[in-house]
Amino acid sequence: MTPVKIDLANVRVGEEISSIDRVVDGYKTYQVLKVAIELGLFEWLDEHGPSPREEIGNALSINGMFTRSFFQTLDELGYLSGEGDYFGNTESATRLLVRKSPAYQGDWILNASRVNGQWDRLQDTLTETAPKNTGFYDGPSPEFLRALAERSLRGEVQEVTKILTGWERFSSAKKLLDLGGGHGLYAIAACQKNPGLHAVIFDKPHVVGLTREFIQHYGMEDRISVMAGDIVTDDPGSGYDIVMISHLLYKFRADLPPIFSKVASSMKPSGLFVSNHWFCGPVCGEGSSGISELDRSIHSYGHPLCHPEQFASAMFANGLVVTKKTTVPSNFGISHVHIAEKVPEGNSLVLHPDESSGCMSCR
């Protein structure tokens, strides 16, 4: 090795290092919150109330040398409230970090560093020439699906439910199909708003077990059932007043016409179809941060859907006429909702396609 002649006394690391420090400190802060959840700290405090630092540490087997700084960090984050040597949960912690809360986000937090998850293996994710297809019988774990459920409760389920209930025939609807429904929260919320509505949640065989857990948790066993199958090859039934698909079609972007045909076949005439997915803007990444764009790409099999005019045309070609397009908030930015109705047999309509759009890289 050739010696390098550098005057170390004159090496300067400027203020620009502060941005790197913030990144590293953010990682450390995440680890503190993650470990607090894993240790059951917030659950213990919810059960026992504000308690002495030493008592909490002993109960959770935390080395006393670290409890003061560990709890101080959580206090600074706004999740513990300290008074003297006593610590308790803040209102935010009780609402977001205690599992019995309907707004619990702990699984979503833990999912960010899940072993072999997309962020854990980011280098592999970035260098793969095509998104990894795990096959029909692999795919989302129960932990990941719980995380998705928590994410969807940040406003997406609520806004999609508003769209459904705003349909003029919603109160008279009797049957709903949620294709690829996973956790089932969209169907559960819809049934809560219409006491006469029954739903079927269709998903992979290894997913529907968790779906049943969510249905039971919300006391909907008598009105919501599950059906295991493959959206490409299996028949989800017919006679549905409403069919929904949320964030499922990214990996089927080349097979949209046959899927829309299956959707139309399952619906009653003049039934409602609601599609909820991310789409590119005219330029990918426009209007959102880089980290949000990357997160969205990772969770949409490498890329959101493109060309919304072709998306609507594929619906129309299979008897589904888009009557409204709107957006709803999601954890990864704006999600686009297409609302369509099934054309009754014998009716003919002329399609007026939207002006071409979609990201430049996909044209």
mmCIF file of C-alpha atoms in Angstrom:
data_model
loop_
_atom_site.group_PDB
_atom_site.id
_atom_site.type_symbol
_atom_site.label_atom_id
_atom_site.label_comp_id
_atom_site.label_asym_id
_atom_site.label_seq_id
_atom_site.Cartn_x
_atom_site.Cartn_y
_atom_site.Cartn_z
ATOM 1 C CA MET A 1 0.000 0.000 0.000
ATOM 2 C CA THR A 2 1.387 3.376 -1.028
ATOM 3 C CA PRO A 3 1.424 5.826 1.894
ATOM 4 C CA VAL A 4 -0.836 8.849 1.434
ATOM 5 C CA LYS A 5 0.653 12.186 2.370
ATOM 6 C CA ILE A 6 -2.215 14.127 3.945
ATOM 7 C CA ASP A 7 -1.901 16.806 6.591
ATOM 8 C CA LEU A 8 -4.555 15.526 9.014
ATOM 9 C CA ALA A 9 -4.471 18.763 10.976
ATOM 10 C CA ASN A 10 -5.943 20.535 7.952
ATOM 11 C CA VAL A 11 -8.708 18.013 7.110
ATOM 12 C CA ARG A 12 -12.077 19.702 7.490
ATOM 13 C CA VAL A 13 -15.517 18.122 7.687
ATOM 14 C CA GLY A 14 -17.990 20.960 7.211
ATOM 15 C CA GLU A 15 -21.585 21.574 8.270
ATOM 16 C CA GLU A 16 -22.767 19.444 5.355
ATOM 17 C CA ILE A 17 -22.119 16.392 7.549
ATOM 18 C CA SER A 18 -25.204 17.385 9.589
ATOM 19 C CA SER A 19 -27.518 15.887 6.966
ATOM 20 C CA ILE A 20 -25.683 12.563 7.246
ATOM 21 C CA ASP A 21 -25.894 12.763 11.021
ATOM 22 C CA ARG A 22 -29.657 13.227 10.744
ATOM 23 C CA VAL A 23 -29.928 10.117 8.572
ATOM 24 C CA VAL A 24 -27.926 8.005 11.009
ATOM 25 C CA ASP A 25 -29.767 9.435 14.019
ATOM 26 C CA GLY A 26 -33.046 8.634 12.274
ATOM 27 C CA TYR A 27 -31.977 5.007 11.982
ATOM 28 C CA LYS A 28 -31.069 4.930 15.683
ATOM 29 C CA THR A 29 -34.368 6.562 16.618
ATOM 30 C CA TYR A 30 -36.281 3.986 14.574
ATOM 31 C CA GLN A 31 -34.436 1.211 16.396
ATOM 32 C CA VAL A 32 -35.444 2.691 19.764
ATOM 33 C CA LEU A 33 -39.122 2.763 18.786
ATOM 34 C CA LYS A 34 -38.953 -0.686 17.201
ATOM 35 C CA VAL A 35 -37.375 -2.261 20.278
ATOM 36 C CA ALA A 36 -39.851 -0.515 22.587
ATOM 37 C CA ILE A 37 -42.680 -2.175 20.646
ATOM 38 C CA GLU A 38 -40.928 -5.549 20.611
ATOM 39 C CA LEU A 39 -40.297 -5.379 24.369
ATOM 40 C CA GLY A 40 -43.964 -4.659 24.983
ATOM 41 C CA LEU A 41 -43.215 -1.360 26.739
ATOM 42 C CA PHE A 42 -46.358 0.450 25.624
ATOM 43 C CA GLU A 43 -48.565 -2.565 26.344
ATOM 44 C CA TRP A 44 -47.086 -2.866 29.863
ATOM 45 C CA LEU A 45 -47.630 0.812 30.623
ATOM 46 C CA ASP A 46 -51.176 0.642 29.259
ATOM 47 C CA GLU A 47 -51.890 -2.151 31.742
ATOM 48 C CA HIS A 48 -50.009 -0.788 34.768
ATOM 49 C CA GLY A 49 -50.130 2.967 34.237
ATOM 50 C CA PRO A 50 -47.284 5.424 34.941
ATOM 51 C CA SER A 51 -44.594 3.654 36.934
ATOM 52 C CA PRO A 52 -41.071 4.163 38.305
ATOM 53 C CA ARG A 53 -38.306 3.763 35.757
ATOM 54 C CA GLU A 54 -36.649 0.976 37.738
ATOM 55 C CA GLU A 55 -39.887 -1.001 38.031
ATOM 56 C CA ILE A 56 -40.515 -0.762 34.295
ATOM 57 C CA GLY A 57 -36.949 -1.812 33.518
ATOM 58 C CA ASN A 58 -37.128 -4.815 35.837
ATOM 59 C CA ALA A 59 -40.483 -5.926 34.447
ATOM 60 C CA LEU A 60 -39.199 -5.832 30.859
ATOM 61 C CA SER A 61 -35.658 -7.074 31.623
ATOM 62 C CA ILE A 62 -34.006 -3.842 30.445
ATOM 63 C CA ASN A 63 -30.498 -3.263 31.779
ATOM 64 C CA GLY A 64 -30.711 -0.411 34.276
ATOM 65 C CA MET A 65 -27.690 1.312 32.727
ATOM 66 C CA PHE A 66 -29.783 2.113 29.648
ATOM 67 C CA THR A 67 -33.279 2.818 30.955
ATOM 68 C CA ARG A 68 -32.783 6.545 31.570
ATOM 69 C CA SER A 69 -31.507 7.378 28.077
ATOM 70 C CA PHE A 70 -33.852 4.848 26.443
ATOM 71 C CA PHE A 71 -36.919 6.363 28.103
ATOM 72 C CA GLN A 72 -35.635 9.899 27.530
ATOM 73 C CA THR A 73 -35.449 9.209 23.788
ATOM 74 C CA LEU A 74 -39.037 7.954 23.777
ATOM 75 C CA ASP A 75 -40.059 11.002 25.813
ATOM 76 C CA GLU A 76 -38.435 13.298 23.244
ATOM 77 C CA LEU A 77 -40.270 11.431 20.479
ATOM 78 C CA GLY A 78 -43.565 12.131 22.234
ATOM 79 C CA TYR A 79 -44.463 8.523 23.119
ATOM 80 C CA LEU A 80 -43.562 8.535 26.825
ATOM 81 C CA SER A 81 -44.386 11.204 29.349
ATOM 82 C CA GLY A 82 -41.849 11.495 32.161
ATOM 83 C CA GLU A 83 -42.329 13.215 35.487
ATOM 84 C CA GLY A 84 -39.417 12.799 37.841
ATOM 85 C CA ASP A 85 -38.519 9.137 37.629
ATOM 86 C CA TYR A 86 -42.033 8.046 36.620
ATOM 87 C CA PHE A 87 -42.935 7.278 33.004
ATOM 88 C CA GLY A 88 -46.239 6.574 31.270
ATOM 89 C CA ASN A 89 -47.702 6.420 27.775
ATOM 90 C CA THR A 90 -48.681 9.619 26.039
ATOM 91 C CA GLU A 91 -52.028 9.871 24.283
ATOM 92 C CA SER A 92 -50.277 9.279 20.936
ATOM 93 C CA ALA A 93 -48.654 6.093 22.225
ATOM 94 C CA THR A 94 -51.953 4.787 23.581
ATOM 95 C CA ARG A 95 -53.679 5.445 20.269
ATOM 96 C CA LEU A 96 -50.955 4.277 17.865
ATOM 97 C CA LEU A 97 -48.740 1.831 19.757
ATOM 98 C CA VAL A 98 -51.081 -0.222 21.958
ATOM 99 C CA ARG A 99 -52.456 -3.182 20.022
ATOM 100 C CA LYS A 100 -56.026 -3.019 21.305
ATOM 101 C CA SER A 101 -56.422 0.443 19.759
ATOM 102 C CA PRO A 102 -58.230 0.420 16.378
ATOM 103 C CA ALA A 103 -55.579 2.883 15.116
ATOM 104 C CA TYR A 104 -52.624 0.644 16.114
ATOM 105 C CA GLN A 105 -49.597 1.033 13.800
ATOM 106 C CA GLY A 106 -47.050 -1.259 15.460
ATOM 107 C CA ASP A 107 -47.017 -3.935 12.749
ATOM 108 C CA TRP A 108 -46.476 -1.276 10.096
ATOM 109 C CA ILE A 109 -43.509 0.095 12.054
ATOM 110 C CA LEU A 110 -41.962 -3.346 12.510
ATOM 111 C CA ASN A 111 -42.571 -4.245 8.869
ATOM 112 C CA ALA A 112 -40.151 -1.535 7.704
ATOM 113 C CA SER A 113 -37.204 -3.622 8.925
ATOM 114 C CA ARG A 114 -38.693 -7.085 8.418
ATOM 115 C CA VAL A 115 -35.930 -9.612 7.729
ATOM 116 C CA ASN A 116 -35.775 -10.356 3.994
ATOM 117 C CA GLY A 117 -38.325 -7.616 3.357
ATOM 118 C CA GLN A 118 -37.920 -5.215 0.449
ATOM 119 C CA TRP A 119 -36.192 -2.563 2.546
ATOM 120 C CA ASP A 120 -34.029 -5.092 4.360
ATOM 121 C CA ARG A 121 -32.773 -6.349 0.985
ATOM 122 C CA LEU A 122 -32.884 -3.000 -0.804
ATOM 123 C CA GLN A 123 -29.699 -3.584 -2.792
ATOM 124 C CA ASP A 124 -31.136 -6.776 -4.272
ATOM 125 C CA THR A 125 -34.442 -5.018 -4.945
ATOM 126 C CA LEU A 126 -32.715 -2.186 -6.811
ATOM 127 C CA THR A 127 -30.469 -4.413 -8.908
ATOM 128 C CA GLU A 128 -33.044 -7.015 -9.977
ATOM 129 C CA THR A 129 -33.822 -6.689 -13.675
ATOM 130 C CA ALA A 130 -37.485 -7.499 -13.000
ATOM 131 C CA PRO A 131 -39.595 -7.513 -9.834
ATOM 132 C CA LYS A 132 -39.322 -10.799 -8.011
ATOM 133 C CA ASN A 133 -42.392 -12.957 -8.601
ATOM 134 C CA THR A 134 -42.660 -15.313 -5.651
ATOM 135 C CA GLY A 135 -45.309 -17.489 -7.267
ATOM 136 C CA PHE A 136 -48.952 -18.106 -6.487
ATOM 137 C CA TYR A 137 -48.443 -20.110 -3.308
ATOM 138 C CA ASP A 138 -45.883 -17.734 -1.844
ATOM 139 C CA GLY A 139 -46.381 -14.083 -1.198
ATOM 140 C CA PRO A 140 -47.616 -11.821 1.566
ATOM 141 C CA SER A 141 -47.011 -13.059 5.090
ATOM 142 C CA PRO A 142 -49.545 -12.492 7.887
ATOM 143 C CA GLU A 143 -47.189 -9.867 9.356
ATOM 144 C CA PHE A 144 -47.063 -7.987 6.070
ATOM 145 C CA LEU A 145 -50.839 -8.126 5.628
ATOM 146 C CA ARG A 146 -51.382 -6.790 9.148
ATOM 147 C CA ALA A 147 -49.007 -3.955 8.292
ATOM 148 C CA LEU A 148 -50.983 -3.220 5.117
ATOM 149 C CA ALA A 149 -54.206 -3.169 7.120
ATOM 150 C CA GLU A 150 -52.765 -0.612 9.526
ATOM 151 C CA ARG A 151 -51.468 1.483 6.654
ATOM 152 C CA SER A 152 -54.869 1.494 4.931
ATOM 153 C CA LEU A 153 -56.520 2.905 8.068
ATOM 154 C CA ARG A 154 -54.584 6.155 7.693
ATOM 155 C CA GLY A 155 -57.415 7.473 5.541
ATOM 156 C CA GLU A 156 -57.628 5.191 2.517
ATOM 157 C CA VAL A 157 -60.314 2.815 3.842
ATOM 158 C CA GLN A 158 -62.314 5.761 5.144
ATOM 159 C CA GLU A 159 -62.232 7.662 1.837
ATOM 160 C CA VAL A 160 -63.030 4.628 -0.330
ATOM 161 C CA THR A 161 -65.963 3.872 1.990
ATOM 162 C CA LYS A 162 -67.243 7.430 1.442
ATOM 163 C CA ILE A 163 -67.122 6.793 -2.310
ATOM 164 C CA LEU A 164 -69.101 3.568 -1.931
ATOM 165 C CA THR A 165 -71.737 5.074 0.331
ATOM 166 C CA GLY A 166 -72.102 7.996 -2.073
ATOM 167 C CA TRP A 167 -73.340 5.655 -4.814
ATOM 168 C CA GLU A 168 -77.071 6.201 -5.231
ATOM 169 C CA ARG A 169 -77.847 2.480 -5.025
ATOM 170 C CA PHE A 170 -75.523 1.646 -2.135
ATOM 171 C CA SER A 171 -78.265 1.379 0.484
ATOM 172 C CA SER A 172 -80.107 -1.218 -1.623
ATOM 173 C CA ALA A 173 -76.980 -3.249 -2.541
ATOM 174 C CA LYS A 174 -77.031 -6.840 -1.265
ATOM 175 C CA LYS A 175 -73.771 -8.446 -2.465
ATOM 176 C CA LEU A 176 -70.192 -7.134 -2.592
ATOM 177 C CA LEU A 177 -67.049 -8.822 -3.925
ATOM 178 C CA ASP A 178 -63.591 -7.678 -2.810
ATOM 179 C CA LEU A 179 -61.050 -9.209 -5.202
ATOM 180 C CA GLY A 180 -57.631 -9.646 -3.616
ATOM 181 C CA GLY A 181 -59.102 -8.164 -0.451
ATOM 182 C CA GLY A 182 -56.412 -9.509 1.903
ATOM 183 C CA HIS A 183 -57.199 -8.050 5.318
ATOM 184 C CA GLY A 184 -60.774 -7.360 4.233
ATOM 185 C CA LEU A 185 -61.096 -3.907 5.804
ATOM 186 C CA TYR A 186 -62.708 -2.352 2.721
ATOM 187 C CA ALA A 187 -65.467 -4.976 2.706
ATOM 188 C CA ILE A 188 -65.862 -4.811 6.489
ATOM 189 C CA ALA A 189 -66.238 -1.009 6.427
ATOM 190 C CA ALA A 190 -68.806 -1.216 3.605
ATOM 191 C CA CYS A 191 -70.873 -3.818 5.477
ATOM 192 C CA GLN A 192 -70.780 -1.666 8.601
ATOM 193 C CA LYS A 193 -72.406 1.143 6.605
ATOM 194 C CA ASN A 194 -75.116 -1.054 5.020
ATOM 195 C CA PRO A 195 -76.753 -3.572 7.380
ATOM 196 C CA GLY A 196 -78.300 -5.427 4.426
ATOM 197 C CA LEU A 197 -75.002 -5.933 2.585
ATOM 198 C CA HIS A 198 -73.154 -9.270 2.483
ATOM 199 C CA ALA A 199 -69.618 -9.603 1.130
ATOM 200 C CA VAL A 200 -67.196 -12.165 -0.265
ATOM 201 C CA ILE A 201 -63.466 -11.553 0.046
ATOM 202 C CA PHE A 202 -61.546 -13.421 -2.655
ATOM 203 C CA ASP A 203 -57.817 -14.047 -2.207
ATOM 204 C CA LYS A 204 -55.106 -16.702 -2.278
ATOM 205 C CA PRO A 205 -55.563 -19.840 -0.146
ATOM 206 C CA HIS A 206 -52.703 -18.940 2.198
ATOM 207 C CA VAL A 207 -54.133 -15.434 2.733
ATOM 208 C CA VAL A 208 -57.767 -16.117 3.614
ATOM 209 C CA GLY A 209 -56.918 -17.549 7.045
ATOM 210 C CA LEU A 210 -55.817 -14.097 8.185
ATOM 211 C CA THR A 211 -58.831 -12.578 6.420
ATOM 212 C CA ARG A 212 -61.065 -14.695 8.651
ATOM 213 C CA GLU A 213 -59.256 -13.336 11.715
ATOM 214 C CA PHE A 214 -60.102 -9.764 10.686
ATOM 215 C CA ILE A 215 -63.722 -10.724 9.944
ATOM 216 C CA GLN A 216 -64.046 -12.323 13.389
ATOM 217 C CA HIS A 217 -62.334 -9.378 15.089
ATOM 218 C CA TYR A 218 -64.997 -7.028 13.716
ATOM 219 C CA GLY A 219 -67.865 -9.459 14.382
ATOM 220 C CA MET A 220 -68.839 -9.916 10.742
ATOM 221 C CA GLU A 221 -68.833 -13.736 10.452
ATOM 222 C CA ASP A 222 -72.547 -13.826 9.633
ATOM 223 C CA ARG A 223 -72.263 -11.394 6.717
ATOM 224 C CA ILE A 224 -68.781 -11.753 5.240
ATOM 225 C CA SER A 225 -67.234 -14.950 3.867
ATOM 226 C CA VAL A 226 -63.956 -15.766 2.161
ATOM 227 C CA MET A 227 -63.245 -17.552 -1.091
ATOM 228 C CA ALA A 228 -59.794 -18.950 -1.902
ATOM 229 C CA GLY A 229 -58.571 -18.959 -5.475
ATOM 230 C CA ASP A 230 -56.599 -17.419 -8.312
ATOM 231 C CA ILE A 231 -58.033 -14.275 -9.880
ATOM 232 C CA VAL A 232 -56.671 -15.346 -13.288
ATOM 233 C CA THR A 233 -58.081 -18.880 -13.428
ATOM 234 C CA ASP A 234 -60.894 -19.158 -10.865
ATOM 235 C CA ASP A 235 -64.498 -17.964 -10.871
ATOM 236 C CA PRO A 236 -65.409 -15.687 -7.931
ATOM 237 C CA GLY A 237 -69.144 -16.085 -8.534
ATOM 238 C CA SER A 238 -71.786 -13.776 -9.959
ATOM 239 C CA GLY A 239 -74.692 -11.533 -9.067
ATOM 240 C CA TYR A 240 -72.652 -8.915 -7.208
ATOM 241 C CA ASP A 241 -73.966 -5.370 -6.865
ATOM 242 C CA ILE A 242 -70.472 -4.036 -6.067
ATOM 243 C CA VAL A 243 -67.001 -5.295 -6.999
ATOM 244 C CA MET A 244 -63.834 -3.743 -5.565
ATOM 245 C CA ILE A 245 -60.127 -4.111 -6.331
ATOM 246 C CA SER A 246 -57.492 -2.197 -4.346
ATOM 247 C CA HIS A 247 -53.752 -2.271 -5.132
ATOM 248 C CA LEU A 248 -53.881 -5.717 -6.723
ATOM 249 C CA LEU A 249 -53.452 -5.066 -10.438
ATOM 250 C CA TYR A 250 -49.807 -3.926 -10.583
ATOM 251 C CA LYS A 251 -48.502 -7.437 -11.237
ATOM 252 C CA PHE A 252 -51.364 -8.076 -13.695
ATOM 253 C CA ARG A 253 -50.808 -4.947 -15.793
ATOM 254 C CA ALA A 254 -50.383 -7.087 -18.937
ATOM 255 C CA ASP A 255 -53.595 -9.023 -18.226
ATOM 256 C CA LEU A 256 -56.075 -6.253 -17.480
ATOM 257 C CA PRO A 257 -58.655 -7.024 -20.242
ATOM 258 C CA PRO A 258 -59.365 -10.619 -19.116
ATOM 259 C CA ILE A 259 -59.502 -9.509 -15.478
ATOM 260 C CA PHE A 260 -61.978 -6.737 -16.312
ATOM 261 C CA SER A 261 -63.984 -9.295 -18.297
ATOM 262 C CA LYS A 262 -64.134 -11.494 -15.199
ATOM 263 C CA VAL A 263 -65.161 -8.503 -13.095
ATOM 264 C CA ALA A 264 -67.984 -7.627 -15.509
ATOM 265 C CA SER A 265 -69.188 -11.232 -15.609
ATOM 266 C CA SER A 266 -69.458 -11.304 -11.834
ATOM 267 C CA MET A 267 -71.613 -8.143 -11.664
ATOM 268 C CA LYS A 268 -75.297 -7.431 -12.005
ATOM 269 C CA PRO A 269 -76.306 -5.042 -14.816
ATOM 270 C CA SER A 270 -75.683 -1.435 -13.709
ATOM 271 C CA GLY A 271 -73.576 -2.742 -10.817
ATOM 272 C CA LEU A 272 -70.689 -0.698 -9.425
ATOM 273 C CA PHE A 273 -66.984 -1.403 -9.928
ATOM 274 C CA VAL A 274 -64.399 0.485 -7.846
ATOM 275 C CA SER A 275 -60.677 0.307 -8.686
ATOM 276 C CA ASN A 276 -58.177 1.883 -6.267
ATOM 277 C CA HIS A 277 -54.555 2.005 -7.506
ATOM 278 C CA TRP A 278 -51.486 4.197 -7.823
ATOM 279 C CA PHE A 279 -50.765 5.695 -11.243
ATOM 280 C CA CYS A 280 -47.790 7.548 -12.632
ATOM 281 C CA GLY A 281 -48.066 11.225 -13.399
ATOM 282 C CA PRO A 282 -46.766 12.694 -16.667
ATOM 283 C CA VAL A 283 -43.329 12.334 -15.090
ATOM 284 C CA CYS A 284 -42.653 9.581 -12.556
ATOM 285 C CA GLY A 285 -42.058 11.004 -9.104
ATOM 286 C CA GLU A 286 -43.775 14.284 -9.849
ATOM 287 C CA GLY A 287 -45.513 15.691 -6.782
ATOM 288 C CA SER A 288 -44.022 13.348 -4.186
ATOM 289 C CA SER A 289 -40.745 12.915 -2.353
ATOM 290 C CA GLY A 290 -38.107 10.537 -3.646
ATOM 291 C CA ILE A 291 -38.443 8.236 -0.646
ATOM 292 C CA SER A 292 -42.241 8.096 -1.068
ATOM 293 C CA GLU A 293 -41.851 7.350 -4.767
ATOM 294 C CA LEU A 294 -39.354 4.568 -4.052
ATOM 295 C CA ASP A 295 -41.595 3.089 -1.356
ATOM 296 C CA ARG A 296 -44.555 3.124 -3.736
ATOM 297 C CA SER A 297 -42.535 1.469 -6.489
ATOM 298 C CA ILE A 298 -41.368 -1.257 -4.134
ATOM 299 C CA HIS A 299 -44.953 -1.984 -3.127
ATOM 300 C CA SER A 300 -46.340 -1.975 -6.674
ATOM 301 C CA TYR A 301 -44.079 -4.616 -8.219
ATOM 302 C CA GLY A 302 -41.520 -2.117 -9.432
ATOM 303 C CA HIS A 303 -43.818 0.520 -10.877
ATOM 304 C CA PRO A 304 -47.348 1.923 -10.441
ATOM 305 C CA LEU A 305 -49.866 1.572 -13.247
ATOM 306 C CA CYS A 306 -49.534 3.869 -16.246
ATOM 307 C CA HIS A 307 -51.742 5.206 -19.022
ATOM 308 C CA PRO A 308 -55.029 5.757 -17.199
ATOM 309 C CA GLU A 309 -56.784 6.294 -20.539
ATOM 310 C CA GLN A 310 -55.852 2.739 -21.579
ATOM 311 C CA PHE A 311 -56.942 1.492 -18.160
ATOM 312 C CA ALA A 312 -60.388 3.044 -18.652
ATOM 313 C CA SER A 313 -60.526 1.796 -22.261
ATOM 314 C CA ALA A 314 -59.839 -1.782 -21.103
ATOM 315 C CA MET A 315 -62.776 -1.458 -18.703
ATOM 316 C CA PHE A 316 -65.023 -0.067 -21.452
ATOM 317 C CA ALA A 317 -64.107 -2.870 -23.841
ATOM 318 C CA ASN A 318 -65.480 -5.280 -21.265
ATOM 319 C CA GLY A 319 -68.711 -3.448 -20.563
ATOM 320 C CA LEU A 320 -67.557 -1.265 -17.665
ATOM 321 C CA VAL A 321 -68.075 2.474 -18.189
ATOM 322 C CA VAL A 322 -66.087 4.845 -15.984
ATOM 323 C CA THR A 323 -68.525 7.380 -14.561
ATOM 324 C CA LYS A 324 -66.142 9.162 -12.207
ATOM 325 C CA LYS A 325 -62.451 9.438 -11.423
ATOM 326 C CA THR A 326 -61.160 10.774 -8.137
ATOM 327 C CA THR A 327 -58.238 10.431 -5.747
ATOM 328 C CA VAL A 328 -57.810 9.321 -2.150
ATOM 329 C CA PRO A 329 -54.837 9.695 0.213
ATOM 330 C CA SER A 330 -52.603 6.713 0.879
ATOM 331 C CA ASN A 331 -49.412 6.144 2.836
ATOM 332 C CA PHE A 332 -47.463 6.275 -0.450
ATOM 333 C CA GLY A 333 -49.098 9.350 -1.898
ATOM 334 C CA ILE A 334 -52.243 9.874 -3.936
ATOM 335 C CA SER A 335 -54.160 6.803 -5.095
ATOM 336 C CA HIS A 336 -56.465 7.015 -8.105
ATOM 337 C CA VAL A 337 -59.996 5.648 -7.907
ATOM 338 C CA HIS A 338 -61.907 4.689 -11.048
ATOM 339 C CA ILE A 339 -65.656 4.280 -10.484
ATOM 340 C CA ALA A 340 -67.453 2.364 -13.221
ATOM 341 C CA GLU A 341 -70.854 0.819 -13.865
ATOM 342 C CA LYS A 342 -71.664 -2.280 -15.867
ATOM 343 C CA VAL A 343 -73.476 -1.550 -19.108
ATOM 344 C CA PRO A 344 -76.780 -3.488 -19.278
ATOM 345 C CA GLU A 345 -76.923 -6.017 -22.118
ATOM 346 C CA GLY A 346 -78.240 -4.553 -25.352
ATOM 347 C CA ASN A 347 -76.975 -1.054 -24.622
ATOM 348 C CA SER A 348 -74.244 0.398 -26.811
ATOM 349 C CA LEU A 349 -72.060 3.371 -25.956
ATOM 350 C CA VAL A 350 -69.289 5.226 -27.754
ATOM 351 C CA LEU A 351 -65.992 5.617 -25.932
ATOM 352 C CA HIS A 352 -64.410 9.052 -25.813
ATOM 353 C CA PRO A 353 -60.903 8.268 -24.530
ATOM 354 C CA ASP A 354 -59.079 10.711 -22.315
ATOM 355 C CA GLU A 355 -56.126 12.609 -23.632
ATOM 356 C CA SER A 356 -53.010 10.435 -23.483
ATOM 357 C CA SER A 357 -51.229 10.463 -20.185
ATOM 358 C CA GLY A 358 -48.950 8.306 -18.106
ATOM 359 C CA CYS A 359 -45.266 8.544 -17.380
ATOM 360 C CA MET A 360 -42.879 9.171 -20.255
ATOM 361 C CA SER A 361 -40.814 6.084 -19.462
ATOM 362 C CA CYS A 362 -43.804 3.786 -20.053
ATOM 363 C CA ARG A 363 -44.875 5.069 -23.474
#
